[in-house]
Amino acid sequence: MMRSLYSGVSGLKAHQTKMDVIGNNIANVNTTAFKSQSITFSELMYQTTQSASGANAETGRAGTNARQIGLGVTTGAISTAIETTGATQSTGNPFDLKITGDSLFIVSNGQDTFFTRDGSFYVDGQGNLAMTSNGYTVQGWQVRDGNIAKDTVSALKIM
C-alpha cells in the first residue's frame, strides 16, 4: 500500500514541476530573447519481485521475464530550445536586432565574454553598441586595411 502512495506522490511532484515549466513559459513569453522550455520524465526506480529465468533445454520450458514494480517518476530533464527563432516584433529602436539560425551575439562586460540571443541594443556614451538590459558591449570583427579582420573581436563602435 505504501509503495502505491509513494508512487502517486512522486507523480504529483513531477506533474507540479511540469506545471512550473509551463507557467514559466507563459509568464516570460513576451520577454526579450525568451526561449521556451520542455520537460521529460523518467522512471524513478523499480523493485524486482521475481528474477528472470532462462529457458530449460531438459524440460523444454521457456524462460520467464522478471517481474518489476515501478516505484514512481522523476523529472528526467528540463530542456531549453536556445536556437529557436522568436517572433519578429517591431520595437521602433533601429539598434534592436534579431538573429535567425544558429548564431549568437558576443557581448562583454570588459572582463568576461558571454553569448546571447538578446538583440535589444542601444548606443552608449562612448559610441559602443551595448545591451539594453545590462550595458555589456556587443563584440564583433573590425576592419583593418579595408579588410575584415576575423582573428579577434572587440567592441563595435557605432558613432
Coordinates of C-alpha atoms in Angstrom, one line a residue:
M1 CA 0.0 0.0 0.0
M2 CA 2.8 2.4 0.9
R3 CA 4.6 1.8 -2.4
S4 CA 1.5 2.9 -4.3
L5 CA 1.2 6.1 -2.3
Y6 CA 4.8 7.0 -2.8
S7 CA 4.4 6.3 -6.5
G8 CA 1.4 8.6 -6.7
V9 CA 3.2 11.3 -4.7
S10 CA 6.2 11.2 -7.0
G11 CA 3.8 11.5 -10.0
L12 CA 2.2 14.6 -8.4
K13 CA 5.6 16.2 -7.7
A14 CA 6.7 15.6 -11.3
H15 CA 3.5 17.0 -12.6
Q16 CA 3.9 20.1 -10.4
T17 CA 7.4 20.6 -11.9
K18 CA 5.8 20.3 -15.4
M19 CA 3.2 23.0 -14.4
D20 CA 6.0 25.2 -13.1
V21 CA 7.8 24.9 -16.5
I22 CA 4.5 25.7 -18.4
G23 CA 3.9 28.7 -16.1
N24 CA 7.4 30.0 -16.7
N25 CA 6.8 29.7 -20.4
I26 CA 3.6 31.6 -20.2
A27 CA 4.9 34.3 -17.8
N28 CA 8.0 35.0 -19.9
V29 CA 6.7 34.6 -23.5
N30 CA 7.0 38.4 -24.2
T31 CA 10.4 39.0 -22.6
T32 CA 13.4 39.7 -24.8
A33 CA 15.1 36.6 -26.2
F34 CA 12.7 34.3 -24.4
K35 CA 13.3 30.6 -25.1
S36 CA 10.7 28.0 -24.2
Q37 CA 11.4 25.0 -22.1
S38 CA 10.1 21.5 -22.1
I39 CA 10.3 18.7 -19.6
T40 CA 10.8 15.0 -19.9
F41 CA 10.1 12.4 -17.2
S42 CA 11.9 9.2 -16.3
E43 CA 11.2 6.2 -14.1
L44 CA 12.4 6.7 -10.6
M45 CA 13.2 3.1 -9.6
Y46 CA 11.9 -0.4 -10.0
Q47 CA 11.5 -3.2 -7.4
T48 CA 12.2 -6.6 -8.7
T49 CA 9.7 -9.1 -7.2
Q50 CA 10.8 -12.1 -9.3
S51 CA 14.0 -12.6 -11.2
A52 CA 14.2 -13.6 -14.8
S53 CA 15.0 -17.1 -15.7
G54 CA 16.5 -18.7 -18.9
A55 CA 15.0 -21.4 -21.0
N56 CA 15.5 -25.0 -19.8
A57 CA 16.5 -27.4 -22.5
E58 CA 15.9 -30.5 -20.5
T59 CA 12.3 -29.8 -19.6
G60 CA 11.5 -27.7 -22.7
R61 CA 10.2 -24.9 -20.6
A62 CA 10.7 -21.3 -21.9
G63 CA 12.3 -18.6 -19.8
T64 CA 10.3 -16.0 -17.9
N65 CA 10.8 -12.3 -17.7
A66 CA 11.5 -10.5 -14.4
R67 CA 8.6 -9.0 -12.6
Q68 CA 9.2 -5.4 -11.6
I69 CA 7.1 -2.9 -9.9
G70 CA 7.6 0.8 -10.8
L71 CA 8.0 3.0 -7.7
G72 CA 7.4 6.4 -9.2
V73 CA 8.6 9.0 -11.6
T74 CA 11.0 11.9 -11.5
T75 CA 12.0 14.8 -13.7
G76 CA 14.4 13.5 -16.4
A77 CA 15.4 16.8 -17.9
I78 CA 14.2 20.3 -18.5
S79 CA 15.5 21.4 -21.9
T80 CA 15.7 24.9 -23.3
A81 CA 15.3 25.5 -27.0
I82 CA 18.1 28.1 -27.3
E83 CA 18.4 28.0 -31.1
T84 CA 14.8 28.6 -32.0
T85 CA 13.9 31.8 -33.7
G86 CA 11.5 34.0 -31.8
A87 CA 8.7 36.0 -33.3
T88 CA 9.6 39.2 -35.2
Q89 CA 8.3 42.3 -33.5
S90 CA 8.8 45.9 -34.4
T91 CA 10.3 47.9 -31.4
G92 CA 10.9 51.3 -33.0
N93 CA 14.5 51.1 -32.0
P94 CA 16.9 50.9 -35.0
F95 CA 19.5 49.2 -32.9
D96 CA 17.4 46.2 -31.9
L97 CA 18.4 43.1 -33.9
K98 CA 17.1 39.6 -34.4
I99 CA 19.2 36.6 -35.1
T100 CA 17.9 33.8 -37.4
G101 CA 19.5 30.4 -37.3
D102 CA 22.3 29.0 -35.1
S103 CA 24.1 32.3 -34.3
L104 CA 24.6 34.2 -31.1
F105 CA 25.7 37.7 -30.2
I106 CA 29.0 38.0 -28.5
V107 CA 29.0 40.6 -25.6
S108 CA 31.5 41.6 -23.0
N109 CA 31.5 43.3 -19.6
G110 CA 35.1 44.4 -20.0
Q111 CA 36.5 41.2 -18.3
D112 CA 34.4 38.3 -19.4
T113 CA 32.8 37.3 -22.7
F114 CA 29.3 36.0 -23.0
F115 CA 27.0 34.7 -25.7
T116 CA 23.3 35.7 -26.0
R117 CA 20.4 35.9 -28.4
D118 CA 19.1 39.0 -26.7
G119 CA 19.2 41.6 -29.5
S120 CA 17.9 44.6 -27.6
F121 CA 20.7 47.2 -28.0
Y122 CA 21.4 50.9 -27.7
V123 CA 24.4 53.1 -28.3
D124 CA 26.3 54.1 -25.1
G125 CA 28.0 57.3 -24.3
Q126 CA 31.3 56.1 -25.9
G127 CA 29.6 55.1 -29.2
N128 CA 29.6 51.4 -28.5
L129 CA 26.7 49.1 -29.3
A130 CA 25.6 47.9 -25.9
M131 CA 22.9 45.6 -24.4
T132 CA 19.9 47.5 -23.0
S133 CA 19.4 45.0 -20.1
N134 CA 22.9 45.2 -18.6
G135 CA 25.2 47.5 -20.6
Y136 CA 27.5 44.8 -21.9
T137 CA 29.2 45.9 -25.1
V138 CA 28.5 43.9 -28.3
Q139 CA 31.6 42.4 -29.8
G140 CA 32.4 41.9 -33.5
W141 CA 35.1 41.8 -36.2
Q142 CA 36.8 45.1 -37.0
V143 CA 38.0 46.4 -40.4
R144 CA 41.8 46.5 -40.8
D145 CA 43.3 48.0 -44.0
G146 CA 40.0 47.7 -45.8
N147 CA 39.5 44.0 -45.0
I148 CA 37.5 42.4 -42.2
A149 CA 39.9 41.1 -39.6
K150 CA 38.4 37.8 -38.4
D151 CA 41.2 37.0 -36.0
T152 CA 39.8 38.8 -32.9
V153 CA 36.6 40.5 -31.8
S154 CA 36.3 43.9 -30.0
A155 CA 33.6 46.4 -29.1
L156 CA 31.5 47.6 -32.1
K157 CA 31.7 51.3 -32.4
I158 CA 28.5 52.8 -34.0
M159 CA 29.5 56.5 -33.7

